[in-house]
Amino acid sequence: MAQDIGPEVVAYEIIDFAIPAPLTDVPGDVERGWTIVQNAANATCLICHAMPMPWQPDHGNLAPDLAGVGSRYNAAELRLRLVDPKALNPDTIMPAYYQAQGLNRVQEKYVGQTVYSAQDIEDVIAFLLTLTEE
Ligand code: HEC
């Protein structure tokens, strides 16, 4: 019997430390991305990163502040950082939000699944691009 290995992972190509091609045909939705990164049930970024969201009670300091990140990186660079940060830094503690294999300490029910869907990744990128320096 075929095993349910969760959503199919879209193939992507890493070029020059970035993933230039979007994972889906639907443009990223800023509002949806904003909601996703604040969803504590979904491995929230705020555990490690500070973000310009003063209403959030807890911000992590294990990683760079994401304020201004949209000025530092373009969509292609942000895509690789979310999809497979280990491609840039094999020792990073940043989770790979779009890998179904090669992960450590995955709960059994999540084996073979990505943390975010391909569309989630595109929506989070759209939101991060709004975090530009004033
Ligand atoms: C377990 C901690 C952790 C979590 C959770 C995490 N990150 Fe990271 N992230 C890091 C670390 C550490 C770095 C620094 C780069 C490195 O380690 O190579 C980083 C780097 C980044 C960068 C590059 C920032 C820069 O200025 O260079 C972006 C963008 C980013 N993370 C976005 C996110 C988003 C969006 C989320 C949630 C979806 C998230 N991260 C969740 C730890 C984390």
XYZ file of N, CA, C and O and ligand atoms in Angstrom:
579
model
N 0.829 -1.197 0.000
C 0.000 0.000 0.000
C 0.865 1.248 0.000
O 1.855 1.318 0.720
N 0.474 2.185 -0.777
C 1.253 3.422 -0.833
C 1.176 4.138 0.506
O 0.122 4.202 1.123
N 2.291 4.657 0.935
C 2.313 5.387 2.196
C 1.999 6.852 1.930
O 2.414 7.405 0.920
N 1.260 7.426 2.834
C 0.971 8.851 2.680
C 2.197 9.641 3.112
O 2.544 9.676 4.281
N 2.876 10.238 2.186
C 4.072 11.003 2.552
C 3.792 12.498 2.507
O 4.685 13.317 2.407
N 2.540 12.869 2.600
C 2.213 14.280 2.689
C 2.261 14.957 1.337
O 2.310 14.293 0.309
N 2.239 16.276 1.345
C 2.165 17.015 0.087
C 3.411 16.784 -0.761
O 4.498 16.602 -0.231
N 3.206 16.779 -2.027
C 4.338 16.599 -2.928
C 5.226 17.842 -2.866
O 4.730 18.962 -2.828
N 6.523 17.627 -2.819
C 7.436 18.767 -2.739
C 7.764 19.223 -4.162
O 8.197 18.439 -4.997
N 7.556 20.488 -4.416
C 7.821 21.067 -5.729
C 9.332 21.106 -5.963
O 10.084 21.465 -5.065
N 9.765 20.720 -7.150
C 11.191 20.780 -7.465
C 11.626 22.234 -7.594
O 10.859 23.086 -8.046
N 12.850 22.518 -7.160
C 13.348 23.890 -7.273
C 14.827 23.832 -7.578
O 15.486 22.825 -7.348
N 15.355 24.922 -8.083
C 16.760 24.979 -8.464
C 17.454 26.118 -7.726
O 16.946 27.242 -7.698
N 18.593 25.796 -7.119
C 19.370 26.826 -6.419
C 20.390 27.399 -7.401
O 21.190 26.665 -7.980
N 20.328 28.702 -7.615
C 21.261 29.386 -8.519
C 21.826 30.599 -7.780
O 21.064 31.441 -7.286
N 23.151 30.676 -7.699
C 23.794 31.839 -7.047
C 23.224 32.128 -5.653
O 22.820 33.258 -5.359
N 23.174 31.126 -4.801
C 22.729 31.297 -3.417
C 21.298 31.837 -3.324
O 20.966 32.618 -2.432
N 20.474 31.418 -4.253
C 19.088 31.873 -4.262
C 18.236 30.857 -5.033
O 18.772 29.991 -5.726
N 16.918 30.972 -4.875
C 15.980 30.164 -5.671
C 15.136 31.152 -6.470
O 14.148 31.691 -5.969
N 15.579 31.434 -7.711
C 14.932 32.516 -8.464
C 13.465 32.234 -8.823
O 12.662 33.161 -8.848
N 13.113 30.997 -9.095
C 11.752 30.740 -9.584
C 10.789 30.527 -8.429
O 11.055 29.737 -7.522
N 9.630 31.206 -8.436
C 8.616 30.958 -7.409
C 8.207 29.482 -7.401
O 8.273 28.799 -8.421
N 7.786 28.992 -6.236
C 7.398 27.588 -6.104
C 6.002 27.328 -6.649
O 5.628 26.189 -6.899
N 5.198 28.391 -6.787
C 3.830 28.243 -7.297
C 3.566 29.330 -8.332
O 4.341 30.269 -8.465
N 2.437 29.200 -9.032
C 2.051 30.208 -10.027
C 1.254 31.352 -9.413
O 0.995 32.356 -10.070
N 0.850 31.165 -8.148
C 0.021 32.187 -7.496
C 0.938 33.168 -6.773
O 1.713 32.759 -5.908
N 0.890 34.441 -7.115
C 1.772 35.413 -6.439
C 1.553 35.414 -4.927
O 0.431 35.191 -4.462
N 2.632 35.634 -4.180
C 2.537 35.649 -2.728
C 1.556 36.690 -2.222
O 1.440 37.768 -2.790
N 0.856 36.350 -1.148
C -0.176 37.208 -0.552
C 0.373 37.758 0.768
O 0.609 37.003 1.714
N 0.600 39.063 0.806
C 1.234 39.699 1.969
C 0.441 39.435 3.250
O 0.998 39.061 4.285
N -0.862 39.629 3.195
C -1.698 39.457 4.393
C -1.616 38.025 4.926
O -1.517 37.793 6.129
N -1.653 37.069 4.014
C -1.584 35.672 4.420
C -0.211 35.366 5.025
O -0.097 34.691 6.035
N 0.848 35.908 4.410
C 2.190 35.692 4.948
C 2.326 36.270 6.347
O 2.927 35.660 7.234
N 1.745 37.429 6.555
C 1.756 38.109 7.857
C 1.096 37.212 8.899
O 1.571 37.079 10.032
N -0.010 36.580 8.524
C -0.723 35.688 9.440
C 0.106 34.441 9.729
O 0.202 33.996 10.880
N 0.723 33.888 8.716
C 1.484 32.641 8.877
C 2.636 32.825 9.868
O 2.829 31.995 10.757
N 3.387 33.902 9.739
C 4.567 34.046 10.604
C 4.187 34.283 12.063
O 5.015 34.119 12.949
N 2.937 34.664 12.310
C 2.514 34.893 13.697
C 1.787 33.701 14.295
O 1.358 33.740 15.440
N 1.645 32.656 13.512
C 0.906 31.486 13.967
C 1.810 30.601 14.814
O 2.665 29.889 14.309
N 1.610 30.649 16.120
C 2.497 29.944 17.041
C 2.460 28.432 16.845
O 3.409 27.739 17.177
N 1.366 27.912 16.295
C 1.258 26.465 16.107
C 2.107 26.001 14.928
O 2.262 24.816 14.696
N 2.683 26.934 14.215
C 3.317 26.593 12.948
C 4.812 26.939 12.959
O 5.331 27.493 12.013
N 5.497 26.639 14.072
C 6.930 26.896 14.182
C 7.242 28.361 13.922
O 7.949 28.718 13.001
N 6.724 29.224 14.752
C 6.807 30.654 14.464
C 8.232 31.189 14.458
O 9.069 30.816 15.274
N 8.453 32.094 13.569
C 9.725 32.774 13.408
C 10.108 33.542 14.675
O 11.280 33.765 14.939
N 9.095 33.970 15.456
C 9.359 34.813 16.621
C 10.082 34.067 17.737
O 10.578 34.687 18.674
N 10.140 32.751 17.659
C 10.925 32.004 18.646
C 12.384 32.459 18.586
O 13.053 32.577 19.599
N 12.874 32.724 17.394
C 14.294 33.060 17.216
C 14.534 34.501 16.783
O 15.566 35.077 17.103
N 13.613 35.038 15.983
C 13.823 36.365 15.392
C 12.953 37.415 16.073
O 11.800 37.136 16.397
N 13.463 38.624 16.205
C 12.599 39.773 16.457
C 12.004 40.200 15.121
O 12.625 40.038 14.066
N 10.768 40.689 15.166
C 10.112 41.193 13.966
C 9.404 42.486 14.340
O 9.037 42.673 15.497
N 9.188 43.382 13.380
C 8.503 44.636 13.701
C 7.010 44.413 13.956
O 6.166 44.748 13.143
N 6.720 43.784 15.099
C 5.340 43.469 15.504
C 5.249 43.728 16.995
O 5.244 42.800 17.808
N 5.192 45.012 17.387
C 5.280 45.370 18.803
C 4.175 44.752 19.655
O 4.330 44.631 20.872
N 3.071 44.338 19.027
C 1.972 43.757 19.795
C 2.258 42.313 20.196
O 1.548 41.754 21.024
N 3.302 41.716 19.624
C 3.634 40.337 19.997
C 4.449 40.355 21.284
O 5.432 41.094 21.383
N 4.072 39.536 22.288
C 4.731 39.627 23.589
C 6.182 39.147 23.585
O 7.010 39.698 24.299
N 6.485 38.136 22.813
C 7.825 37.543 22.893
C 8.523 37.561 21.549
O 7.974 37.109 20.557
N 9.735 38.071 21.563
C 10.554 38.052 20.350
C 11.870 37.363 20.679
O 12.495 37.668 21.694
N 12.310 36.472 19.834
C 13.555 35.762 20.086
C 14.767 36.624 19.792
O 14.683 37.619 19.078
N 15.909 36.224 20.364
C 17.154 36.925 20.036
C 18.261 35.935 19.663
O 19.425 36.149 19.922
N 17.834 34.814 19.052
C 18.799 33.798 18.616
C 19.216 34.017 17.170
O 20.052 33.290 16.648
N 18.620 35.002 16.519
C 18.808 35.168 15.079
C 18.693 36.653 14.743
O 18.219 37.436 15.560
N 19.124 37.045 13.535
C 19.055 38.461 13.179
C 17.625 39.003 13.260
O 16.674 38.301 12.944
N 17.489 40.259 13.693
C 16.209 40.974 13.672
C 15.732 41.046 12.217
O 16.512 41.389 11.331
N 14.475 40.723 11.990
C 13.987 40.716 10.603
C 13.489 42.091 10.144
O 13.060 42.232 8.997
N 13.565 43.094 11.021
C 13.257 44.454 10.566
C 14.227 44.810 9.441
O 15.430 44.605 9.570
N 13.723 45.292 8.346
C 14.579 45.704 7.233
C 15.056 44.571 6.336
O 15.820 44.797 5.396
N 14.597 43.346 6.622
C 15.117 42.211 5.849
C 14.728 42.318 4.360
O 15.441 41.830 3.489
N 13.605 43.002 4.097
C 13.173 43.177 2.711
C 14.068 44.125 1.927
O 14.019 44.157 0.698
N 14.902 44.906 2.644
C 15.886 45.753 1.960
C 17.204 45.010 1.765
O 18.002 45.374 0.910
N 17.425 43.994 2.596
C 18.700 43.273 2.514
C 18.684 42.153 1.484
O 19.725 41.792 0.941
N 17.498 41.574 1.231
C 17.410 40.415 0.334
C 16.273 40.596 -0.653
O 15.258 41.219 -0.349
N 16.442 39.982 -1.830
C 15.340 39.950 -2.790
C 14.546 38.645 -2.605
O 14.890 37.807 -1.768
N 13.488 38.489 -3.369
C 12.601 37.325 -3.201
C 13.363 36.012 -3.383
O 13.164 35.055 -2.626
N 14.245 35.959 -4.367
C 14.970 34.722 -4.659
C 15.867 34.320 -3.486
O 15.955 33.142 -3.123
N 16.499 35.314 -2.875
C 17.380 35.045 -1.730
C 16.558 34.636 -0.503
O 16.945 33.722 0.244
N 15.441 35.296 -0.295
C 14.578 34.924 0.835
C 14.035 33.510 0.639
O 13.923 32.734 1.588
N 13.721 33.156 -0.614
C 13.162 31.823 -0.884
C 14.139 30.737 -0.445
O 13.743 29.782 0.228
N 15.412 30.870 -0.780
C 16.375 29.838 -0.357
C 16.499 29.819 1.165
O 16.593 28.755 1.766
N 16.463 31.003 1.800
C 16.604 31.042 3.264
C 15.448 30.340 3.965
O 15.621 29.815 5.060
N 14.294 30.336 3.352
C 13.153 29.634 3.958
C 13.107 28.164 3.561
O 12.797 27.294 4.374
N 13.416 27.890 2.303
C 13.288 26.525 1.787
C 14.383 25.626 2.348
O 14.112 24.506 2.789
N 15.624 26.119 2.342
C 16.740 25.260 2.737
C 17.914 26.087 3.257
O 18.940 26.210 2.594
N 17.776 26.653 4.462
C 18.860 27.516 4.979
C 20.180 26.776 5.133
O 21.238 27.400 5.101
N 20.136 25.452 5.249
C 21.382 24.692 5.377
C 22.209 24.719 4.100
O 23.408 24.447 4.114
N 21.587 25.061 2.982
C 22.344 25.196 1.737
C 23.327 26.359 1.855
O 24.348 26.392 1.171
N 23.006 27.330 2.722
C 23.883 28.484 2.924
C 24.808 28.277 4.110
O 25.945 28.706 4.097
N 24.282 27.668 5.156
C 25.047 27.468 6.385
C 24.645 26.114 6.979
O 23.611 26.001 7.621
N 25.493 25.100 6.756
C 25.135 23.742 7.197
C 24.899 23.651 8.703
O 24.222 22.737 9.155
N 25.439 24.596 9.474
C 25.310 24.547 10.932
C 24.168 25.398 11.466
O 24.007 25.527 12.677
N 23.387 25.994 10.585
C 22.364 26.916 11.082
C 21.311 26.191 11.919
O 21.015 25.020 11.668
N 20.752 26.913 12.897
C 19.638 26.364 13.669
C 18.303 26.731 13.031
O 17.256 26.303 13.484
N 18.342 27.545 11.992
C 17.090 27.935 11.327
C 16.470 26.707 10.671
O 17.122 25.991 9.924
N 15.198 26.427 10.965
C 14.556 25.248 10.367
C 14.380 25.415 8.861
O 14.205 26.523 8.369
N 14.423 24.297 8.151
C 14.112 24.305 6.723
C 12.599 24.193 6.599
O 12.022 23.167 6.939
N 11.954 25.253 6.114
C 10.491 25.268 6.108
C 9.902 24.548 4.900
O 8.699 24.352 4.826
N 10.766 24.170 3.973
C 10.216 23.462 2.802
C 11.114 22.288 2.404
O 11.532 22.154 1.269
N 11.448 21.455 3.385
C 12.183 20.220 3.124
C 11.391 19.090 3.753
O 10.883 19.242 4.863
N 11.315 17.975 3.064
C 10.624 16.822 3.644
C 11.619 15.730 4.025
O 11.251 14.739 4.637
N 12.881 15.927 3.667
C 13.893 14.912 3.958
C 15.117 15.535 4.600
O 15.337 16.731 4.489
N 15.903 14.700 5.257
C 17.162 15.171 5.810
C 16.982 16.049 7.027
O 17.873 16.804 7.396
N 15.818 15.991 7.677
C 15.573 16.820 8.851
C 15.861 16.017 10.111
O 15.754 14.804 10.127
N 16.198 16.733 11.169
C 16.455 16.083 12.452
C 15.238 16.180 13.347
O 14.486 17.135 13.275
N 15.087 15.216 14.227
C 14.080 15.279 15.297
C 12.692 15.637 14.787
O 12.037 16.539 15.299
N 12.246 14.948 13.747
C 10.916 15.210 13.211
C 9.919 14.322 13.949
O 10.142 13.127 14.087
N 8.847 14.927 14.449
C 7.805 14.117 15.092
C 7.234 13.145 14.064
O 7.075 13.505 12.901
N 6.855 11.979 14.537
C 6.449 10.922 13.615
C 5.338 11.368 12.662
O 5.381 11.100 11.470
N 4.367 12.113 13.204
C 3.240 12.489 12.345
C 3.643 13.469 11.249
O 2.891 13.690 10.310
N 4.832 14.068 11.378
C 5.269 15.037 10.368
C 6.294 14.464 9.391
O 6.753 15.186 8.501
N 6.663 13.196 9.561
C 7.670 12.621 8.674
C 7.181 12.713 7.223
O 6.035 12.401 6.920
N 8.061 13.157 6.340
C 7.708 13.257 4.931
C 6.903 14.491 4.588
O 6.449 14.640 3.467
N 6.713 15.389 5.560
C 5.941 16.592 5.277
C 6.807 17.833 5.430
O 7.690 17.880 6.271
N 6.501 18.828 4.643
C 7.170 20.114 4.815
C 6.444 20.896 5.906
O 5.267 20.659 6.162
N 7.146 21.818 6.563
C 6.493 22.641 7.588
C 5.465 23.546 6.918
O 4.314 23.637 7.350
N 5.890 24.210 5.856
C 5.012 25.105 5.112
C 4.723 24.499 3.751
O 5.552 23.777 3.189
N 3.567 24.841 3.199
C 3.272 24.466 1.815
C 4.046 25.408 0.890
O 4.546 26.458 1.325
N 4.123 25.044 -0.387
C 4.791 25.911 -1.364
C 4.146 27.295 -1.369
O 4.835 28.319 -1.424
N 2.813 27.337 -1.265
C 2.140 28.644 -1.276
C 2.438 29.429 0.002
O 2.619 30.651 -0.051
N 2.505 28.725 1.135
C 2.877 29.401 2.382
C 4.224 30.102 2.209
O 4.416 31.242 2.649
N 5.192 29.394 1.614
C 6.527 29.982 1.411
C 6.421 31.262 0.585
O 6.987 32.302 0.943
N 5.656 31.207 -0.496
C 5.526 32.399 -1.355
C 4.850 33.543 -0.597
O 5.226 34.712 -0.759
N 3.862 33.223 0.232
C 3.154 34.261 0.984
C 4.083 34.883 2.038
O 4.073 36.101 2.246
N 4.889 34.050 2.702
C 5.816 34.576 3.710
C 6.866 35.463 3.032
O 7.220 36.523 3.551
N 7.335 35.069 1.855
C 8.297 35.909 1.124
C 7.670 37.272 0.820
O 8.291 38.318 1.035
N 6.429 37.262 0.340
C 5.750 38.530 0.008
C 5.683 39.426 1.240
O 5.925 40.635 1.162
N 5.383 38.820 2.402
C 5.336 39.612 3.628
C 6.726 40.133 3.998
O 6.891 41.325 4.316
N 7.745 39.269 3.951
C 9.094 39.701 4.349
C 9.581 40.864 3.478
O 10.304 41.740 3.952
N 9.181 40.866 2.211
C 9.611 41.941 1.308
C 9.010 43.289 1.704
O 9.500 44.341 1.282
N 7.946 43.278 2.534
C 7.386 44.553 3.001
C 8.173 45.108 4.188
O 7.960 46.251 4.582
N 9.059 44.302 4.776
C 9.842 44.754 5.942
C 11.077 45.493 5.455
O 12.208 45.027 5.601
N 10.850 46.652 4.865
C 11.968 47.418 4.314
C 12.421 48.466 5.321
O 11.689 48.822 6.240
N 13.650 48.915 5.125
C 14.182 49.966 5.999
C 13.497 51.286 5.672
O 13.234 51.579 4.524
N 13.199 52.031 6.700
C 12.520 53.334 6.480
C 13.477 54.287 5.771
O 14.634 54.325 6.065
C 15.240 28.042 15.602
C 15.506 29.412 15.275
C 14.918 30.020 14.032
C 13.612 30.011 13.608
C 12.402 29.344 14.260
C 13.577 30.800 12.396
N 14.823 31.257 12.089
Fe 15.330 32.456 10.542
N 17.281 32.390 11.070
C 17.767 31.778 12.216
C 19.202 32.045 12.310
C 20.118 31.569 13.438
C 19.551 32.829 11.199
C 20.940 33.393 10.849
C 21.478 32.734 9.634
C 22.224 31.461 9.887
O 22.096 30.826 10.948
O 22.934 31.028 8.973
C 18.324 33.034 10.457
C 18.247 33.780 9.295
C 17.070 34.160 8.674
C 16.968 35.083 7.567
C 18.141 35.854 6.975
C 18.255 37.079 7.870
C 19.469 37.944 7.684
O 19.405 39.113 8.078
O 20.491 37.440 7.194
C 15.661 35.201 7.271
C 15.028 36.066 6.173
C 14.930 34.349 8.167
N 15.812 33.727 9.012
C 13.561 34.226 8.175
C 12.856 33.404 9.050
C 11.421 33.261 9.002
C 10.498 34.007 8.073
C 11.099 32.348 9.969
C 9.729 31.767 10.270
C 9.011 31.259 9.143
C 12.332 31.951 10.618
N 13.377 32.613 10.036
C 12.434 31.065 11.678
C 17.036 31.064 13.132
C 15.672 30.810 13.056
